[in-house]
Coordinates of C-alpha atoms in Angstrom, one line a residue:
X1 CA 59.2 21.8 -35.1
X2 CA 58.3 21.2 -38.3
X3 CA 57.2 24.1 -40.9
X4 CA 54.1 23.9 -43.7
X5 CA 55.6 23.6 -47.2
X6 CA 53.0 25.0 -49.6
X7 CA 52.2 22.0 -52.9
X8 CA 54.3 24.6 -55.1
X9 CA 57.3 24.7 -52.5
X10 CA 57.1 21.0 -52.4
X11 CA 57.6 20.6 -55.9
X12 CA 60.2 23.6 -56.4
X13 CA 62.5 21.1 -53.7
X14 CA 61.6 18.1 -56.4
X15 CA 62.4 20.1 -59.2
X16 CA 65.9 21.7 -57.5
X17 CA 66.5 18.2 -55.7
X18 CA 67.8 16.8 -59.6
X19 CA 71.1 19.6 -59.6
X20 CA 71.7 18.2 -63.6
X21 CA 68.0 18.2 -64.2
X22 CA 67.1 21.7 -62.7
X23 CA 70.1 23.3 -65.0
X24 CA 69.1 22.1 -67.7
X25 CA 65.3 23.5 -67.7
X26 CA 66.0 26.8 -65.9
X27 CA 66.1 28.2 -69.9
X28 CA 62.5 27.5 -69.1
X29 CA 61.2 28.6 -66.0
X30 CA 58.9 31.7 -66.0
X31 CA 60.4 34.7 -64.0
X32 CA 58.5 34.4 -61.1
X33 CA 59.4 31.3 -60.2
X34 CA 63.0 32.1 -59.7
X35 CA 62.3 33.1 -56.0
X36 CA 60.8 30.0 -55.6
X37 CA 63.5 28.0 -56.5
X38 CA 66.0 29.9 -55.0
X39 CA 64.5 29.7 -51.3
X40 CA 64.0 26.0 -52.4
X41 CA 67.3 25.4 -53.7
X42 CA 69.0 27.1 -50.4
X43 CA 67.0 25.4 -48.1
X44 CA 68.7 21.9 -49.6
X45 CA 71.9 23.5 -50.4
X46 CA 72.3 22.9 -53.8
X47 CA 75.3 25.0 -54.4
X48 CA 75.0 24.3 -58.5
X49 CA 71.4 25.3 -59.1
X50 CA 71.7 28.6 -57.0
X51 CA 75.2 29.6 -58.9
X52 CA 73.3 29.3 -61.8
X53 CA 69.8 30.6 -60.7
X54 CA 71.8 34.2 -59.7
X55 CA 73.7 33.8 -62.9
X56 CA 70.4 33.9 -65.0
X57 CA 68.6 35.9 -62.7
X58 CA 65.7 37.6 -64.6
X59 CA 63.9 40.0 -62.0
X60 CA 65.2 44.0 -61.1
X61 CA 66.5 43.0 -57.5
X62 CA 67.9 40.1 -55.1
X63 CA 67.1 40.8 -52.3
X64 CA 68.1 38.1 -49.8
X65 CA 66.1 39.3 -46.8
X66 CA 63.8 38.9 -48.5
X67 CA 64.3 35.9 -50.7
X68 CA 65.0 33.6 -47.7
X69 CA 62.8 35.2 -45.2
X70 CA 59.2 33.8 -44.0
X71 CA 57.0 33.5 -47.6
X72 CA 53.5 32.2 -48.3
X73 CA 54.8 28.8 -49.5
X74 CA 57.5 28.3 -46.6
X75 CA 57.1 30.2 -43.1
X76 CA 60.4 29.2 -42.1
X77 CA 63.0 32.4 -42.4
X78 CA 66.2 31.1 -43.6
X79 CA 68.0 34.3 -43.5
X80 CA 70.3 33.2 -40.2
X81 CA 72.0 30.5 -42.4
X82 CA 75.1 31.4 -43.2
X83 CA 75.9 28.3 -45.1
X84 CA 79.2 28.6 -46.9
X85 CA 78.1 26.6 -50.2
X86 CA 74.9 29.0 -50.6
X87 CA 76.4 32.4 -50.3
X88 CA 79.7 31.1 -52.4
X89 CA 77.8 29.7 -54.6
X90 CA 75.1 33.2 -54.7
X91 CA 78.5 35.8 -55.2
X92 CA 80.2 33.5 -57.7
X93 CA 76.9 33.3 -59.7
X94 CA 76.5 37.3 -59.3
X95 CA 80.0 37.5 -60.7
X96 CA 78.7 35.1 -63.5
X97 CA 76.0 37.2 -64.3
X98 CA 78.1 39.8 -65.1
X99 CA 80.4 37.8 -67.6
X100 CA 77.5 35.1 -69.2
X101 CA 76.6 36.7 -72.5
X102 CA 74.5 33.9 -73.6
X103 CA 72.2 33.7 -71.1
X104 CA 68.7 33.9 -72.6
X105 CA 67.5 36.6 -70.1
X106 CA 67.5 39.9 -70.5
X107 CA 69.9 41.4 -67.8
X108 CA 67.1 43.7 -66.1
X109 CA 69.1 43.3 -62.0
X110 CA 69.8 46.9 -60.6
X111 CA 70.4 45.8 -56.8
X112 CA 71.6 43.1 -54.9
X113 CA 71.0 43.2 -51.4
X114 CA 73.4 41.3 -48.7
X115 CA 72.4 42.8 -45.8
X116 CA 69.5 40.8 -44.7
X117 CA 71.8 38.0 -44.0
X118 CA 72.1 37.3 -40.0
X119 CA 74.9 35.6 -38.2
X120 CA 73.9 33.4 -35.6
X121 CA 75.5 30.8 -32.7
X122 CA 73.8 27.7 -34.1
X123 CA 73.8 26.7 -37.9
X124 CA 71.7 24.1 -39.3
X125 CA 73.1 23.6 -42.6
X126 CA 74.3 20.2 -43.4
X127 CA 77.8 21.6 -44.8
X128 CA 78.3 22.8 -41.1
X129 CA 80.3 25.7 -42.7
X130 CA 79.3 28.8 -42.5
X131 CA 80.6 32.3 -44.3
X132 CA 80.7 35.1 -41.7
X133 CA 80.7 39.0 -42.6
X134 CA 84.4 38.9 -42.9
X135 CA 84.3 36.4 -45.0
X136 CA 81.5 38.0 -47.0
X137 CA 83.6 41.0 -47.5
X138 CA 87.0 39.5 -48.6
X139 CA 84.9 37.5 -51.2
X140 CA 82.5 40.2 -52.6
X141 CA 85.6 41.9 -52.8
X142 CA 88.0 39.5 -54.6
X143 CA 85.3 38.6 -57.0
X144 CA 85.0 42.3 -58.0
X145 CA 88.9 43.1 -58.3
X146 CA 89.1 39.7 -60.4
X147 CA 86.1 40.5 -62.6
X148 CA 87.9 43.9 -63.3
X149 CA 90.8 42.1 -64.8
X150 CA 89.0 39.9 -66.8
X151 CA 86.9 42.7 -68.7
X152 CA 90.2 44.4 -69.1
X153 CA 92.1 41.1 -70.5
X154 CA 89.3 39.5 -72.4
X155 CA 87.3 40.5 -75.4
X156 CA 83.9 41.3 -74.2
X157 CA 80.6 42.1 -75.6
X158 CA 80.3 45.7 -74.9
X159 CA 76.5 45.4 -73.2
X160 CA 78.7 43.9 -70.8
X161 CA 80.5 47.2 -69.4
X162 CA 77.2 48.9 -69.2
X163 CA 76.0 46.6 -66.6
X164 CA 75.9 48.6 -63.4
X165 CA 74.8 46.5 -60.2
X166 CA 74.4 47.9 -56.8
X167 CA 75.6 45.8 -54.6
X168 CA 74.5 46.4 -50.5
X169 CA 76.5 44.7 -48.2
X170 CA 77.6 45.2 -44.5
X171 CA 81.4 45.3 -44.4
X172 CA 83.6 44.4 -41.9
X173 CA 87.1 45.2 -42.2
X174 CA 90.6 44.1 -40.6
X175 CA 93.8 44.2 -41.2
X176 CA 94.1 41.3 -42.9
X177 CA 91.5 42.0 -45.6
X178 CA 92.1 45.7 -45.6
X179 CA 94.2 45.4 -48.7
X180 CA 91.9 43.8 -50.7
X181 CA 88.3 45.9 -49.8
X182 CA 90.8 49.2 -50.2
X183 CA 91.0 48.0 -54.0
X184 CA 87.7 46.9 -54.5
X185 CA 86.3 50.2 -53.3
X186 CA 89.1 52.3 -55.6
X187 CA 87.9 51.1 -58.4
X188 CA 83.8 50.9 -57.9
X189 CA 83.6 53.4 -60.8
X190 CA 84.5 51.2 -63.4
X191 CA 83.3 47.9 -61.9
X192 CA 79.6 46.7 -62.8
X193 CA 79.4 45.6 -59.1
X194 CA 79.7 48.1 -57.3
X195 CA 79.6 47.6 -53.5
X196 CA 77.6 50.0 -51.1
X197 CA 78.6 49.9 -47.9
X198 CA 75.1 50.3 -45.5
X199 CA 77.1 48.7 -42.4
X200 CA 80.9 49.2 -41.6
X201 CA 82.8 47.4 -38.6
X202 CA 86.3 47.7 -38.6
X203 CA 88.8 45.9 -36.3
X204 CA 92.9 45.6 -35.8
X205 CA 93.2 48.6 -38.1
X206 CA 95.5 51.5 -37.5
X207 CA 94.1 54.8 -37.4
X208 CA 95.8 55.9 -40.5
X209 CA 94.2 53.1 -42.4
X210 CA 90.4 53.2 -40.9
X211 CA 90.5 57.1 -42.0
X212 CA 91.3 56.5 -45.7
X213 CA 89.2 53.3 -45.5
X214 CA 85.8 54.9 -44.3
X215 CA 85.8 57.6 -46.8
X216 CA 86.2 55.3 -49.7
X217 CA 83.1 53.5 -48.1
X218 CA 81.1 56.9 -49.4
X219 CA 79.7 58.0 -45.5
X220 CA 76.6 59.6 -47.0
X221 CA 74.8 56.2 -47.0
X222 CA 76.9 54.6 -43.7
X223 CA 73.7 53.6 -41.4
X224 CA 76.0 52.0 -38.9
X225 CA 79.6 52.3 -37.6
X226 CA 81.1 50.2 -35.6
X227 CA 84.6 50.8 -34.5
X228 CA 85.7 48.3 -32.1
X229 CA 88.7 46.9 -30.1
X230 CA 91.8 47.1 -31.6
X231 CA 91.3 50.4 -33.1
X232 CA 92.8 53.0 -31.0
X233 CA 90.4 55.8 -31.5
X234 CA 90.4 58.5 -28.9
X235 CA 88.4 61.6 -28.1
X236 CA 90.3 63.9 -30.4
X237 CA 90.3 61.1 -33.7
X238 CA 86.5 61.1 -33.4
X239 CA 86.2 64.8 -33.8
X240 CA 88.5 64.6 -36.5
X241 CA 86.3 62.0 -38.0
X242 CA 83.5 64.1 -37.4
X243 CA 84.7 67.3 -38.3
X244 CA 85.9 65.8 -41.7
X245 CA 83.2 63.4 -43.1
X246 CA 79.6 63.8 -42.7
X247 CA 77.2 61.3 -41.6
X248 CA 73.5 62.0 -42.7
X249 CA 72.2 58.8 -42.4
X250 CA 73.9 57.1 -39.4
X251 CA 71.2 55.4 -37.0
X252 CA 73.8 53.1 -35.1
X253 CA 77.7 54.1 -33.5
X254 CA 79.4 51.9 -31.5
X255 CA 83.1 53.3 -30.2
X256 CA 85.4 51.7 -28.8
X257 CA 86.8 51.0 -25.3
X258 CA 88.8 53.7 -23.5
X259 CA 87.3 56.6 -26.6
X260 CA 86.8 58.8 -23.5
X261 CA 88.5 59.3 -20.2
X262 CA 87.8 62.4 -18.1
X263 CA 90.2 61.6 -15.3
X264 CA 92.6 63.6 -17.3
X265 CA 90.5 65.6 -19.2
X266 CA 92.0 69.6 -19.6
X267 CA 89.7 72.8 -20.9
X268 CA 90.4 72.1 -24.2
X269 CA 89.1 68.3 -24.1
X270 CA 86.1 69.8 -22.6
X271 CA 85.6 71.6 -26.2
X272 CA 86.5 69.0 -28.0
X273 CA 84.0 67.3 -25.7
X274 CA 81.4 69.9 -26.2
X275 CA 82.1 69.7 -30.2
X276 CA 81.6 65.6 -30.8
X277 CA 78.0 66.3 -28.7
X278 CA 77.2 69.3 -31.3
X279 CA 78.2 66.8 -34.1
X280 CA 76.2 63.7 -33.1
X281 CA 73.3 66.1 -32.2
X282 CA 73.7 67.1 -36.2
X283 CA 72.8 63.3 -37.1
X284 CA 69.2 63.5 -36.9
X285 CA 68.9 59.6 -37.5
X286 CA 71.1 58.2 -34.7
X287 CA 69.0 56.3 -32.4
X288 CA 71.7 53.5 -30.9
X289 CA 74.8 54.4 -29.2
X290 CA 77.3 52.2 -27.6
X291 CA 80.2 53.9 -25.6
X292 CA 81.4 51.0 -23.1
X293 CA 84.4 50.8 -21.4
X294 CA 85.4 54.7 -21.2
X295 CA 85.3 57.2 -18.4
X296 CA 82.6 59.3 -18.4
X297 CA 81.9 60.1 -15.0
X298 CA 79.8 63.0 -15.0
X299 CA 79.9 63.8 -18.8
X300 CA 76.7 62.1 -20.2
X301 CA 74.8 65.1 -20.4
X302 CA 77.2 67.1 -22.1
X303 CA 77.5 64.2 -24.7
X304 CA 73.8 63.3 -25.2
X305 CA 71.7 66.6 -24.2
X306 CA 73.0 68.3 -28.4
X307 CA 70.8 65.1 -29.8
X308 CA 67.5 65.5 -31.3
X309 CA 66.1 62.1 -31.9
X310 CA 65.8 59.8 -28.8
X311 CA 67.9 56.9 -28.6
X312 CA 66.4 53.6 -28.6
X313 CA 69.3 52.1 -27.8
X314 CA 72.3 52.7 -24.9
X315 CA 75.0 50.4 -23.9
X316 CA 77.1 52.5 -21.5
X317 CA 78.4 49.6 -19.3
X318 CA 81.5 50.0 -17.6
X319 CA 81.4 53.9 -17.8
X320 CA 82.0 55.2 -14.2
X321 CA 78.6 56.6 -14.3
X322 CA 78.3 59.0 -11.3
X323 CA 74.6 59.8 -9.6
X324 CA 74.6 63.4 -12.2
X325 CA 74.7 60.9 -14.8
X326 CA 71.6 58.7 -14.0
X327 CA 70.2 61.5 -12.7
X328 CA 70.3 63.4 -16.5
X329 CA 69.4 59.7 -18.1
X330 CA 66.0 59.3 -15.6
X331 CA 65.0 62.5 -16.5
X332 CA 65.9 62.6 -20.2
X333 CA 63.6 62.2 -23.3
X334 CA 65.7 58.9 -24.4
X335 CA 64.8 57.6 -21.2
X336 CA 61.1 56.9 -22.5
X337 CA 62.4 55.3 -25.6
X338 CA 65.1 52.6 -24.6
X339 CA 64.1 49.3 -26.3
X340 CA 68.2 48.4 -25.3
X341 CA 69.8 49.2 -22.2
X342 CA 73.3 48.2 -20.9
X343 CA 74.6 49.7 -17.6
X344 CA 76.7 46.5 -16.5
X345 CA 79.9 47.7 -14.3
X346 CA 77.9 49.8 -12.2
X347 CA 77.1 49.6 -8.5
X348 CA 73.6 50.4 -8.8
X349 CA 72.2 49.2 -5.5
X350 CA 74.8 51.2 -3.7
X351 CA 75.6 54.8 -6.6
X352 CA 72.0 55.6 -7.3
X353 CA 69.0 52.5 -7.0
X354 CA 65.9 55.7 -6.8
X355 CA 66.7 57.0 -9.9
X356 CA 67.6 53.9 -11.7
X357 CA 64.3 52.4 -11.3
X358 CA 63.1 55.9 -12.3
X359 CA 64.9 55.2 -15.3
X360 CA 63.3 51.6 -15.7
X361 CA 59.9 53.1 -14.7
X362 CA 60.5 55.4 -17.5
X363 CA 61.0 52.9 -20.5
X364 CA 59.4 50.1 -19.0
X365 CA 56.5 50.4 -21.7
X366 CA 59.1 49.7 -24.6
X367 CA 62.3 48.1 -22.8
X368 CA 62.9 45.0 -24.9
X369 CA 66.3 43.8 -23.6
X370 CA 68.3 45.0 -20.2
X371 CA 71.8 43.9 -19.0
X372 CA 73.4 44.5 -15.4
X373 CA 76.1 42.4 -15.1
X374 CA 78.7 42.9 -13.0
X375 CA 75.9 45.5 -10.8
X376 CA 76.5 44.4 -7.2
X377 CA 72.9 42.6 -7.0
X378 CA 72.7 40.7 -4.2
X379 CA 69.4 38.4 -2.5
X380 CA 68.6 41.4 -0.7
X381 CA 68.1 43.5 -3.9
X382 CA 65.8 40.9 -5.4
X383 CA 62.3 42.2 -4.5
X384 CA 62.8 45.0 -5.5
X385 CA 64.0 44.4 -9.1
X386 CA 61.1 42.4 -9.5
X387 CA 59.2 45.3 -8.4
X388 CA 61.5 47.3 -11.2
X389 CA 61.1 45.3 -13.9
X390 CA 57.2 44.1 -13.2
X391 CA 56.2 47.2 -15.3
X392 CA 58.5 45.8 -18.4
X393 CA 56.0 43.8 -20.0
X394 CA 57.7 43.9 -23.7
X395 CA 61.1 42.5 -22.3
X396 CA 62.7 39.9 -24.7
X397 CA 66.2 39.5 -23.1
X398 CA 67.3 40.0 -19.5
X399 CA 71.2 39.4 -18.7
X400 CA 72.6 39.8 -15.2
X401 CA 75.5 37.6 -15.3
X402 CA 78.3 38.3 -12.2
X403 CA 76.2 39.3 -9.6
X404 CA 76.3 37.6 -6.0
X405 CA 73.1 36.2 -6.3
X406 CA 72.6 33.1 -4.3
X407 CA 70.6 29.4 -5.9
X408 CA 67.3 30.6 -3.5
X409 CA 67.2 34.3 -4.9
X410 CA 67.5 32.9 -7.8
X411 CA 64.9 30.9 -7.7
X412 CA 62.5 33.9 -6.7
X413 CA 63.7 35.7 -9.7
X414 CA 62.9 33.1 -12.2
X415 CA 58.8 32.8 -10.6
X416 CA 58.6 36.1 -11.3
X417 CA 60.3 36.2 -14.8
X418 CA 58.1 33.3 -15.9
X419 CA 55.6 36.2 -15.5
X420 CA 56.8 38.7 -18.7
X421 CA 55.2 37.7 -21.6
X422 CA 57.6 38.2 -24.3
X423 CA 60.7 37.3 -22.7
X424 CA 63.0 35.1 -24.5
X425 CA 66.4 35.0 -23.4
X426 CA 68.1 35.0 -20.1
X427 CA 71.5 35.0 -18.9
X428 CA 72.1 34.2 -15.4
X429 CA 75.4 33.8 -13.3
X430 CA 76.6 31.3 -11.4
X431 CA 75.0 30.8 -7.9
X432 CA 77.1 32.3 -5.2
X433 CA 76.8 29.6 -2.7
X434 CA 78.6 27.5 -5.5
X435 CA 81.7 29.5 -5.1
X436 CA 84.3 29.1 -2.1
X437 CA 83.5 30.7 0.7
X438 CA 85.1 34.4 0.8
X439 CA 84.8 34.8 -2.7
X440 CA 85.0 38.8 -4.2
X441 CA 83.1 40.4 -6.4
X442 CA 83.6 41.0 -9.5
X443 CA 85.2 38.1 -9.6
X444 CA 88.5 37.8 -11.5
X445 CA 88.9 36.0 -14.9
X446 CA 91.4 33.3 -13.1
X447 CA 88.2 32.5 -10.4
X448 CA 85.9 32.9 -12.7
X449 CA 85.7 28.3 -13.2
X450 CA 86.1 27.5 -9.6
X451 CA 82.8 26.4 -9.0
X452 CA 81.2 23.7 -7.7
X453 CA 80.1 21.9 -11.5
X454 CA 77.8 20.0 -10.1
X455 CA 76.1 22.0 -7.5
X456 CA 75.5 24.3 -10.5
X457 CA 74.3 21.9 -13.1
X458 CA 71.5 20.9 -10.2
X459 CA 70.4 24.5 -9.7
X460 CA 70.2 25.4 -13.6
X461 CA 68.0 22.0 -14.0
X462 CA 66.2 23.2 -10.9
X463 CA 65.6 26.8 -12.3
X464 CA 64.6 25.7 -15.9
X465 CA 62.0 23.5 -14.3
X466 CA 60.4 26.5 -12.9
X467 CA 59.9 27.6 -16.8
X468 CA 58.9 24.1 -17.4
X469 CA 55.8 24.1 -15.0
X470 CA 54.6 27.6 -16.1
X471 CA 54.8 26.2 -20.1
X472 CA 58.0 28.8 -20.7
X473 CA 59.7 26.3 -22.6
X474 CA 60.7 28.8 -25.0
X475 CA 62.9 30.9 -22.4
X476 CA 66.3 30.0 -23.1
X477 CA 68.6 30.4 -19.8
X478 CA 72.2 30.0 -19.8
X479 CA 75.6 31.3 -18.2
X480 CA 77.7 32.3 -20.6
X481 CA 80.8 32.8 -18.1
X482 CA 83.0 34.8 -20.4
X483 CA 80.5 37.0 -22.5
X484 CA 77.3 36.6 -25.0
X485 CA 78.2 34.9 -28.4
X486 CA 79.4 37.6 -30.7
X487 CA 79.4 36.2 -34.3
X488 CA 81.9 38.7 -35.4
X489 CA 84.7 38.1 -32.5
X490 CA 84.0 34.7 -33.2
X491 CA 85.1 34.7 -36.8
X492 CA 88.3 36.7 -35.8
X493 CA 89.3 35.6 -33.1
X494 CA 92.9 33.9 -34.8
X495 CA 93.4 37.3 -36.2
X496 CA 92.6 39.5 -33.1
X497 CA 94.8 36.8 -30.5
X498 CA 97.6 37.2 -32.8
X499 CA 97.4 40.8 -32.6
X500 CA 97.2 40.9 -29.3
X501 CA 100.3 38.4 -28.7
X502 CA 102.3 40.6 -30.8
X503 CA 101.3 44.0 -28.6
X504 CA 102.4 42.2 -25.7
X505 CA 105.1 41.4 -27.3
X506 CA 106.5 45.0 -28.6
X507 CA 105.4 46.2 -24.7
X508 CA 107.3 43.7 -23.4
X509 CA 110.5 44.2 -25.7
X510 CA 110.4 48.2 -24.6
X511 CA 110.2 47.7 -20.9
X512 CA 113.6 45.1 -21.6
X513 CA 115.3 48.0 -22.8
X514 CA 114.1 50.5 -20.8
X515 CA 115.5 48.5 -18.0
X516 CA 118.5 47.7 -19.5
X517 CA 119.2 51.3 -20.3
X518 CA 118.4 52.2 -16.8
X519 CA 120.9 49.2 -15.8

């Protein structure tokens, strides 16, 4: 598919196309053009021209959202390249910007804006290498810790040190890089880049080290927190975290797994229970809230009742929801809201099918993307989610991977999904009839590739004809066996298997000498 260049886009990609040529004349390109160029200059990857297009830049703001999202002259929305040479390139020239005192532009730029950037599975750049948010952070965050120690070593002009640049960014921090963002945030004060955190994810941190880390961060402008695997957060951190560092302007919390567990819960975890409701009912912006992997059986009302504003998003898979729990969902005022819903791990035809399709019937008029994986669906279930999900006509992304769906139910399904408009992306499993006979569900990690290849390469071809003869080309329909792509495990995924060789090696060291003691 090929996108209309405007005549002026066409010759910005002439102009940027000659790397020697365009640095040489950018002393005389009007202002306006430098957007232009930029999206131009990115779209060919001419590392050069855009170091030195951010080093000059003229305008109040960069905004890359912006800058490399759908414009007049090119439709196309570059924003989900992640192409290593661009955004090097774009933060060394930032840095540049800073330290270039003959550049003959006024410094006039206020804010620089990171955030629009999007990390996706598939990259079209030439260079094939992309910069994730990790990688983001540590460099944003070198380059501001080694721009420090250059204004302090070297004789600068003072105009210099009253450049102040706010720079937006979402972070993501680990162990690894924990040093170096812990520095870079210190010293914000006397840096003239100063980074803003809008999004924090932190991973493999200890707890002692994520509490000192997210209030440098300043919370009062945090819009999303995502604490995930190997952070050990439990019920009583969080209302620690909560009870010391207020959140005004958080829309999005994800926790991670095992946060909660009420199978051993006592009176006073019911209070502290009680008190992290209270709290999140106090942020009057939160609207997405992941909780998967803890036990919550019969809790959700007491967490979610204290909030004000309706979520839009819910991903309480694997939860040990009880029938209370739906129940309070069905019936609650988040229920007509949910553009997001995960309830994967849950036996839904068996626990509680009325009032989950209450539930659906309930956000069906905004329900953009649903997951039940790992639900118990089986052939016999299948009318009746179609009758479920007939009403969810704005549905973009349906993902019911693990169930013990046979090739001919699924078959039925993907008629009637050809039917919803909007969708876009499905994710089926793998057809129960190509598994041994006898097979259990769910079905264990070591099972989880003993299929019949074959017999399931002819029944995916088989189901994305059926979007072929209805003209639903642009359904995608996959199996991804062992989870959706998630950019950010992806790019730590060295980091986090280490860790996790090293736990089971410290467990494995104290049950040796536990049993050598007893021996």
């Amino acid at each position: 598919r090929t996108t209309m260049k405007s005549l002026r886009f066409i010759s910005a990609e002439a102009f940027v196309s000659n790397a020697e040529f365009a640095r040489k004349s950018l002393g005389a390109v009007a202002h306006d053009l430098f957007p232009l160029l930029f999206k131009a200059s990115y779209l060919l990857e001419q590392g050069e021209v855009i170091h030195d297009l951010v080093e000059n830049w003229p305008l109040f703001d960069f905004n890359m959202g912006k800058l490399l999202g759908a414009t007049l002259d090119y439709q196309e929305d570059l924003s989900h390249r992640t192409c290593s040479v661009c955004l090097e390139s774009c933060l060394t020239g930032l840095r540049d910007y800073v330290l270039n005192q003959s550049s003959p532009y006024m410094k006039k730029l206020k804010v620089v804006d990171l955030t629009g950037i999007k990390d996706v599975e598939v990259q079209f750049c030439k260079c094939k290498k992309t910069m994730g948010r990790w990688a983001r952070t540590q460099l944003l965050s070198k380059l501001c810790s080694e721009l420090l120690v250059y204004l302090q070593q070297a004789q600068c002009n003072p105009g210099t040190f009253e450049i102040s640049i706010n720079v937006l960014i979402d972070l993501f921090v680990t162990e690894r890089n924990y040093e170096l963002v812990v520095q870079a945030l210190l010293k914000k004060c006397s840096c003239p880049l100063k980074i803003c955190c809008v999004e924090f994810r932190s991973d493999n941190l200890t707890l002692q080290k994520f509490f000192y880390i997210i209030k440098l961060t300043d919370p009062s402008l945090l819009r999303k927190l995502e604490i995930v695997h190997n952070v050990h957060l439990e019920m009583e951190h969080l209302e620690m975290l909560f009870n010391s560092i207020h959140f005004p302007l958080l829309m999005s919390l994800t926790l991670p797994a095992r946060t909660f567990n009420v199978r051993r819960f006592t009176a006073t975890d019911e209070q502290i229970l009680t008190n992290i409701g209270e709290k999140m009912g106090e942020m009057t912006q939160l609207t997405e809230l992941s909780m998967s992997f803890s036990i919550l059986t019969g809790r959700i009302q007491k967490l979610l009742s204290p909030l004000k504003t309706p979520l839009k998003m819910l991903d309480v898979s694997n939860c040990f929801l009880n029938h209370a729990d739906m129940a309070f969902l069905a019936n609650s005022f988040h229920a007509n809201h949910l553009e997001t819903l995960d309830l994967s791990g849950h036996d839904i035809p068996e626990l509680y099918p009325s009032t989950f399709f209450k539930l659906l019937s309930h956000c069906s008029s905004v329900l953009r993307s649903l997951t039940l994986e790992d639900c118990n669906i089986q052939d016999t279930h299948v009318n009746m989610l179609i009758l479920g999900l007939s009403p969810c006509q704005k549905l973009q992304e349906f993902k019911f991977i693990g169930n013990p769906l046979s090739s001919q139910a699924l078959k039925h399904l993907f008629t009637f999904l050809c039917e919803l408009p909007m969708l876009k992306n499905v994710e089926f499993p793998v057809p129960r009839d190509c598994y041994p006979l006898g097979i259990t569900y769910p079905i264990d990690d070591a099972s989880l590739c003993r299929f019949d290849h074959q017999k399931y390469e002819r029944v995916a071809e088989e189901l994305n004809l059926i979007l072929l003869q209805a003209n639903r080309e642009d359904v995608k329909a996959s199996t991804p066996l062992f989870g959706s792509y998630d950019a950010a495990v992806q790019e730590t995924n060295n980091e986090l298997g280490a860790y996790l060789i090293k736990s089971f090696k410290e467990t494995l060291e104290k049950f040796t000498t536990s049993f050598n003691k007893m021996s």
